[in-house]
CSV table of N, CA and C in Angstrom, one decimal:
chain,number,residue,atom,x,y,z
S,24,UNK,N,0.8,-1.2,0.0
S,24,UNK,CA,0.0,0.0,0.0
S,24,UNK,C,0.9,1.2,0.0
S,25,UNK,N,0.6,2.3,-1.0
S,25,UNK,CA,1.6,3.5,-1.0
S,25,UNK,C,0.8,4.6,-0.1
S,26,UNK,N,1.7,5.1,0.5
S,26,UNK,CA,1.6,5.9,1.1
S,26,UNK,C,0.7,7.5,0.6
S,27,UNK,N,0.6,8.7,0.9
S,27,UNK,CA,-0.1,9.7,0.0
S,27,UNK,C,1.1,10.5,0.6
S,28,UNK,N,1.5,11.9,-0.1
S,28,UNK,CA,2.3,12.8,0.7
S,28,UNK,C,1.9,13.5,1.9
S,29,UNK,N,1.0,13.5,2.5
S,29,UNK,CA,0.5,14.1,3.7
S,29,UNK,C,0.3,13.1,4.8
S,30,UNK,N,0.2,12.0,4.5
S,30,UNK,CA,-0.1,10.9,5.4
S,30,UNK,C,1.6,10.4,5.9
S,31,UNK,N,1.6,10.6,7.4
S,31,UNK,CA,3.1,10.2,8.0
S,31,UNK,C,2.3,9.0,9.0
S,32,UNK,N,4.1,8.2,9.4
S,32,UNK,CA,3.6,7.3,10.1
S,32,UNK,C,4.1,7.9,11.4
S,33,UNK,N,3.2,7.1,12.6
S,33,UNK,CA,3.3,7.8,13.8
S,33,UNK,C,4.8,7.0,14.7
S,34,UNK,N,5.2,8.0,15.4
S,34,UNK,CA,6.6,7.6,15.6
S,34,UNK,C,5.9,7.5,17.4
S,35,UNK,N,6.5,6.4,18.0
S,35,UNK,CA,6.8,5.7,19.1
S,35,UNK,C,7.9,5.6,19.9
S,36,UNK,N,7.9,6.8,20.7
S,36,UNK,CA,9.1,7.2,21.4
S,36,UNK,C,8.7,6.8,22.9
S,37,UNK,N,10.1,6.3,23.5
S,37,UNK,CA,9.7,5.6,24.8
S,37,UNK,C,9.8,6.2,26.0
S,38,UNK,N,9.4,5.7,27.2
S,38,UNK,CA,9.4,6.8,28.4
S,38,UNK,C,10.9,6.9,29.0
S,39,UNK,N,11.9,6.2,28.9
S,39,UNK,CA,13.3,6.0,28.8
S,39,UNK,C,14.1,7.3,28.0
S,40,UNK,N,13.9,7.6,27.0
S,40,UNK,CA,14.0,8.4,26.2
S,40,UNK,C,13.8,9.9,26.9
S,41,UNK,N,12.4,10.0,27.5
S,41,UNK,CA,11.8,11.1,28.0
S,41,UNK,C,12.3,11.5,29.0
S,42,UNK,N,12.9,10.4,30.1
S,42,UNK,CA,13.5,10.8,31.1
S,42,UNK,C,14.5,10.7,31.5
S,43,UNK,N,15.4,10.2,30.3
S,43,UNK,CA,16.8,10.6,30.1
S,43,UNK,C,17.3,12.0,29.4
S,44,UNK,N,15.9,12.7,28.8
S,44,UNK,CA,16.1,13.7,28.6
S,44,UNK,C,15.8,14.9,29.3
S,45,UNK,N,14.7,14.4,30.4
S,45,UNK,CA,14.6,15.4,31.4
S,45,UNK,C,15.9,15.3,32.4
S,46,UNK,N,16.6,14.2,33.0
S,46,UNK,CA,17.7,13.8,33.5
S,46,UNK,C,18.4,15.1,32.7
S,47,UNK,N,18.9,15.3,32.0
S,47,UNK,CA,20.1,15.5,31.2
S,47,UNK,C,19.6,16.9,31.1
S,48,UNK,N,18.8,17.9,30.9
S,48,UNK,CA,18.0,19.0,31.3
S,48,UNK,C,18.3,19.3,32.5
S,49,UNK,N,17.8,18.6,33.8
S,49,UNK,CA,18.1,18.7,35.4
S,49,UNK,C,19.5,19.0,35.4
S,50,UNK,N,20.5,18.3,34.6
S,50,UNK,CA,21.9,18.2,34.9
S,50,UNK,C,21.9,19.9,34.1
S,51,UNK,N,21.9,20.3,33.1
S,51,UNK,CA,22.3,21.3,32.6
S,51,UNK,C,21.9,22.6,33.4
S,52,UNK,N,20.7,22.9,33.9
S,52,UNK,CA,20.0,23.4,34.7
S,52,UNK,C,20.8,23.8,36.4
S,53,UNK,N,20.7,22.2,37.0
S,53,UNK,CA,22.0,22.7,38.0
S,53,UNK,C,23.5,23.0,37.3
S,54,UNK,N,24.0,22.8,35.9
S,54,UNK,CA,25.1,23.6,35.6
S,54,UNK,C,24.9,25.0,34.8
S,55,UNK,N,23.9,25.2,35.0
S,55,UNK,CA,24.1,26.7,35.0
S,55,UNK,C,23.8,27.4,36.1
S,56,UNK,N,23.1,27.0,37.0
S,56,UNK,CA,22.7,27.9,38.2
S,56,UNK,C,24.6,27.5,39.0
S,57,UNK,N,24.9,26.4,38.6
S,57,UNK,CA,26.4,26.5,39.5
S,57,UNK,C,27.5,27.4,38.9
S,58,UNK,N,27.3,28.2,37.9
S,58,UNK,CA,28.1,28.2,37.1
S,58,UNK,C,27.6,30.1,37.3
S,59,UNK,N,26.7,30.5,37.2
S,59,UNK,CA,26.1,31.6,37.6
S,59,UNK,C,26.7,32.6,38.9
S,60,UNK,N,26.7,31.0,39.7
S,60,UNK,CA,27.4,31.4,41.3
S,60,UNK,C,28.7,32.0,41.0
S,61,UNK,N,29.3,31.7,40.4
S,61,UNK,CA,30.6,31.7,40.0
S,61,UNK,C,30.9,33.0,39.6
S,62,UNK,N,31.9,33.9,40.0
S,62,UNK,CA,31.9,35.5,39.9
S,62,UNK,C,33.1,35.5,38.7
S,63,UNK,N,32.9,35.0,37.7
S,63,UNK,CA,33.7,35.6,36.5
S,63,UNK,C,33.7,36.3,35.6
S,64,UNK,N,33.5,37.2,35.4
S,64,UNK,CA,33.1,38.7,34.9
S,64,UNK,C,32.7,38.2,33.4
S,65,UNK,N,33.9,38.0,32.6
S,65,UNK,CA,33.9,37.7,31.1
S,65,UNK,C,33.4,36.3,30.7
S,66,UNK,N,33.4,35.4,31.2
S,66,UNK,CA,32.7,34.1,30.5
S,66,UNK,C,31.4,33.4,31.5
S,67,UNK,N,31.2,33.8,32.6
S,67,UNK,CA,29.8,33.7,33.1
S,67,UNK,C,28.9,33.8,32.2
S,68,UNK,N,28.5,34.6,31.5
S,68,UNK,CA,27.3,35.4,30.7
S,68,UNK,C,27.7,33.7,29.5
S,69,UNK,N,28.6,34.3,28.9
S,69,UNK,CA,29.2,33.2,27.7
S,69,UNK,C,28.7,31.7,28.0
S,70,UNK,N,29.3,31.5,29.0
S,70,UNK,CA,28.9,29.8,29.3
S,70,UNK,C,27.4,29.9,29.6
S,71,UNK,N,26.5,30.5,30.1
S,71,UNK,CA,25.2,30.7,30.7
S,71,UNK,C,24.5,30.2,29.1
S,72,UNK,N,24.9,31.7,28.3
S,72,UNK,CA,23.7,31.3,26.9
S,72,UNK,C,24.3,30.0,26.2
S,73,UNK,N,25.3,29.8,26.9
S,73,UNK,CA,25.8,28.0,25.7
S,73,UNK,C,24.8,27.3,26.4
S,74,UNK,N,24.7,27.4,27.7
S,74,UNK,CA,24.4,26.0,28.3
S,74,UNK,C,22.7,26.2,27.6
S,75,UNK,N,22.0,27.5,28.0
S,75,UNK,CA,21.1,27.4,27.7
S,75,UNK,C,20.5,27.6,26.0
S,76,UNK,N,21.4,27.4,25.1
S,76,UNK,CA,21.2,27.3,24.2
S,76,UNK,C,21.4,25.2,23.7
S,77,UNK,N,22.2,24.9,24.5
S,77,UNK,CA,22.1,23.6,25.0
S,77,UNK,C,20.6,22.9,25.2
S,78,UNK,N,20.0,23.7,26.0
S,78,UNK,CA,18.9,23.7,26.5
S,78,UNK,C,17.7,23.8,25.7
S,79,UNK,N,18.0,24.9,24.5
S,79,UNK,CA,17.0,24.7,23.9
S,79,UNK,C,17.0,23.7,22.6
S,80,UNK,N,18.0,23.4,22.3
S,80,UNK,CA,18.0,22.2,21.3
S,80,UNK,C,17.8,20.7,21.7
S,81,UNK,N,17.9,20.6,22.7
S,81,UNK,CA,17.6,19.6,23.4
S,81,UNK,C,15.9,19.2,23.5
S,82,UNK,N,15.0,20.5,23.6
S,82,UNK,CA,14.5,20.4,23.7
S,82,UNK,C,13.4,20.7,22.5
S,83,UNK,N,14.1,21.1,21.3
S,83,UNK,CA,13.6,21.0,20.0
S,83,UNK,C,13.6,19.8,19.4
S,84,UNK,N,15.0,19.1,20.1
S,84,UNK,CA,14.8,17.7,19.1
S,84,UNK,C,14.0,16.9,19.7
S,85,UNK,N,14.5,16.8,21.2
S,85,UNK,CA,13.4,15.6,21.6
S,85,UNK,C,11.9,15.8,22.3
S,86,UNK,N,11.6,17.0,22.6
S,86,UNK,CA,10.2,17.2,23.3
S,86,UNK,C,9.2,17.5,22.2
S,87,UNK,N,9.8,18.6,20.9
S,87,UNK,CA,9.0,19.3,19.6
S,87,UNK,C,9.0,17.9,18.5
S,88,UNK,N,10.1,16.7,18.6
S,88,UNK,CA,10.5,16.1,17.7
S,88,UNK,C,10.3,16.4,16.2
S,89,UNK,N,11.5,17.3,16.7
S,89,UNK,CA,12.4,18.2,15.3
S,89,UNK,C,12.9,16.6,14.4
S,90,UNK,N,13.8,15.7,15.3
S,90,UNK,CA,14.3,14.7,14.6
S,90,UNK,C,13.5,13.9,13.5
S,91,UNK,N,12.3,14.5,13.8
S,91,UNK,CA,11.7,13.4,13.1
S,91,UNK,C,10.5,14.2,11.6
S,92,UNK,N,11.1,15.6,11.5
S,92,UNK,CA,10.4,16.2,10.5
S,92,UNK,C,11.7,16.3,9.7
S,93,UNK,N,10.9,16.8,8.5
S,93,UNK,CA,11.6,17.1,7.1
S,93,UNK,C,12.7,17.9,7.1
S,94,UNK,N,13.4,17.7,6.0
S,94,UNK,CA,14.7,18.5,6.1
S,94,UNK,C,14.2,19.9,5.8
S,95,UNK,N,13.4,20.6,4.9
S,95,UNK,CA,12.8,22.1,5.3
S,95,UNK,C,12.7,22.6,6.4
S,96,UNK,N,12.1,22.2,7.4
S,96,UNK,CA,11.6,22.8,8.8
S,96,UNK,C,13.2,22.7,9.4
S,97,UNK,N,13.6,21.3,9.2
S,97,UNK,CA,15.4,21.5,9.8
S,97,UNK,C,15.9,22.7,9.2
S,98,UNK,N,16.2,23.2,8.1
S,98,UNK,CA,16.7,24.2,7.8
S,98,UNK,C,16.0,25.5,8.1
S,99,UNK,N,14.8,25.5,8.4
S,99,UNK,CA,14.1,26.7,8.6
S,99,UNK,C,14.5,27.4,10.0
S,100,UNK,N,14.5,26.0,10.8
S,100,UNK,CA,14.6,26.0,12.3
S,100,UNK,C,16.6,26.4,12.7
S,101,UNK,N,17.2,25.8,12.0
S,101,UNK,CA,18.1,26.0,11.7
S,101,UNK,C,18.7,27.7,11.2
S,102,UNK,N,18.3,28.0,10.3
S,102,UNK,CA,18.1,29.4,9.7
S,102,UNK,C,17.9,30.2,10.8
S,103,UNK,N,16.5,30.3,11.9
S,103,UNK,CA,16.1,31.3,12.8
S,103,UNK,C,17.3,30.9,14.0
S,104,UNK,N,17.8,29.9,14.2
S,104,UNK,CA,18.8,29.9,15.2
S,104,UNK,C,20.2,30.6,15.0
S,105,UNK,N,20.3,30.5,13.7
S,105,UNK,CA,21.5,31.1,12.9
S,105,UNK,C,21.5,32.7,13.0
S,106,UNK,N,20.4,33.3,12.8
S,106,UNK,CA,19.5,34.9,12.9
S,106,UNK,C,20.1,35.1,14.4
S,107,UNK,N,19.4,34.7,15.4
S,107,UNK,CA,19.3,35.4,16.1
S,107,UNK,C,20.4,34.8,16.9
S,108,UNK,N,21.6,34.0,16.8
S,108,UNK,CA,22.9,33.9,17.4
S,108,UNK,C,23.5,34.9,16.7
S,109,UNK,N,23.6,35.3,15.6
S,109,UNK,CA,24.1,36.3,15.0
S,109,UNK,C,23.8,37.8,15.5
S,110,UNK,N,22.4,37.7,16.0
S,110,UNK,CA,21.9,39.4,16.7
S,110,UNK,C,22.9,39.5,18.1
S,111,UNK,N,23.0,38.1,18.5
S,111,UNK,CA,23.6,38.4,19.9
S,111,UNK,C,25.2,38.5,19.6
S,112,UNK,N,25.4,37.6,18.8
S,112,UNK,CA,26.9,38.1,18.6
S,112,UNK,C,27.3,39.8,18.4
S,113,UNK,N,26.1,40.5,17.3
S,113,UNK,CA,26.5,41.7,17.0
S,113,UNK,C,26.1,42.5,18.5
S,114,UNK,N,25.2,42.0,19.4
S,114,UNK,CA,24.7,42.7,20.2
S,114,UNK,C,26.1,43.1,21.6
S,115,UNK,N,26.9,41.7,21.8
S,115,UNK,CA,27.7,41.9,22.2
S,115,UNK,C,29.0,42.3,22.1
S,116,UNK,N,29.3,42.2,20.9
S,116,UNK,CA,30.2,43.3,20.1
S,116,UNK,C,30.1,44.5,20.2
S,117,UNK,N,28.6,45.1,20.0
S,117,UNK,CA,28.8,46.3,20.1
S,117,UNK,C,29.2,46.8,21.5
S,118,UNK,N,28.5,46.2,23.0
S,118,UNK,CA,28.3,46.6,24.1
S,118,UNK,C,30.0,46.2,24.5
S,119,UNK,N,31.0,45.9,23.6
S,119,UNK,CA,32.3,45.3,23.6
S,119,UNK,C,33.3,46.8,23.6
S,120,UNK,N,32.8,46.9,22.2
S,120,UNK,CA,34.0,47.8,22.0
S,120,UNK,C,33.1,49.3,22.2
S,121,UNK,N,32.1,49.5,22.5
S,121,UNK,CA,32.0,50.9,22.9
S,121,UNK,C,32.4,51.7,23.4
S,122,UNK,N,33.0,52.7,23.5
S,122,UNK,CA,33.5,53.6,23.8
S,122,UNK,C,32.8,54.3,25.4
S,123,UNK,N,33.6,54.2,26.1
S,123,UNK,CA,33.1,54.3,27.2
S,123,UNK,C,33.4,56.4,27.9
């Protein structure tokens, strides 16, 4: 029986899965609040948006199940992450070399 283009088959993800990824979330979570504590002027902030950028892919692949859509939306999704890592890059650049 062939399939139609609109018709997907349903994916079956296990509760193992779910809670090795909330596991792994919990862990990133106490490393950033420990990492927060930490009075390092220049890479506090840095490590913070990795981890939590960590945080949100994690949670695009396996809670939105990105992994399991088309390569369009990957690149779309892809694309907006690209945008707006780039706004913070320029954002922090500028607040870098400004002239004080």
């Amino acid at each position: 029986m062939e399939r139609t283009e609109g018709e997907q088959r349903a994916r079956i993800v296990s509760y193992r899965t779910y809670i090795m990824t909330w596991l792994f979330l919990l862990f990133l979570l106490a490393l950033n609040i420990s990492v927060s504590q930490v009075l390092v002027k220049g890479i506090t902030v840095l490590l913070n948006i990795i981890i939590a950028s960590c945080m949100a892919v994690t949670n695009l692949v396996f809670f939105m199940n990105l992994r399991y859509e088309g390569k369009f939306l990957r690149l779309m999704v892809s694309m907006a992450i690209l945008v707006l890592t780039l706004i913070i890059l320029f954002t922090f650049s500028d607040v870098l070399f400004r002239a004080r």
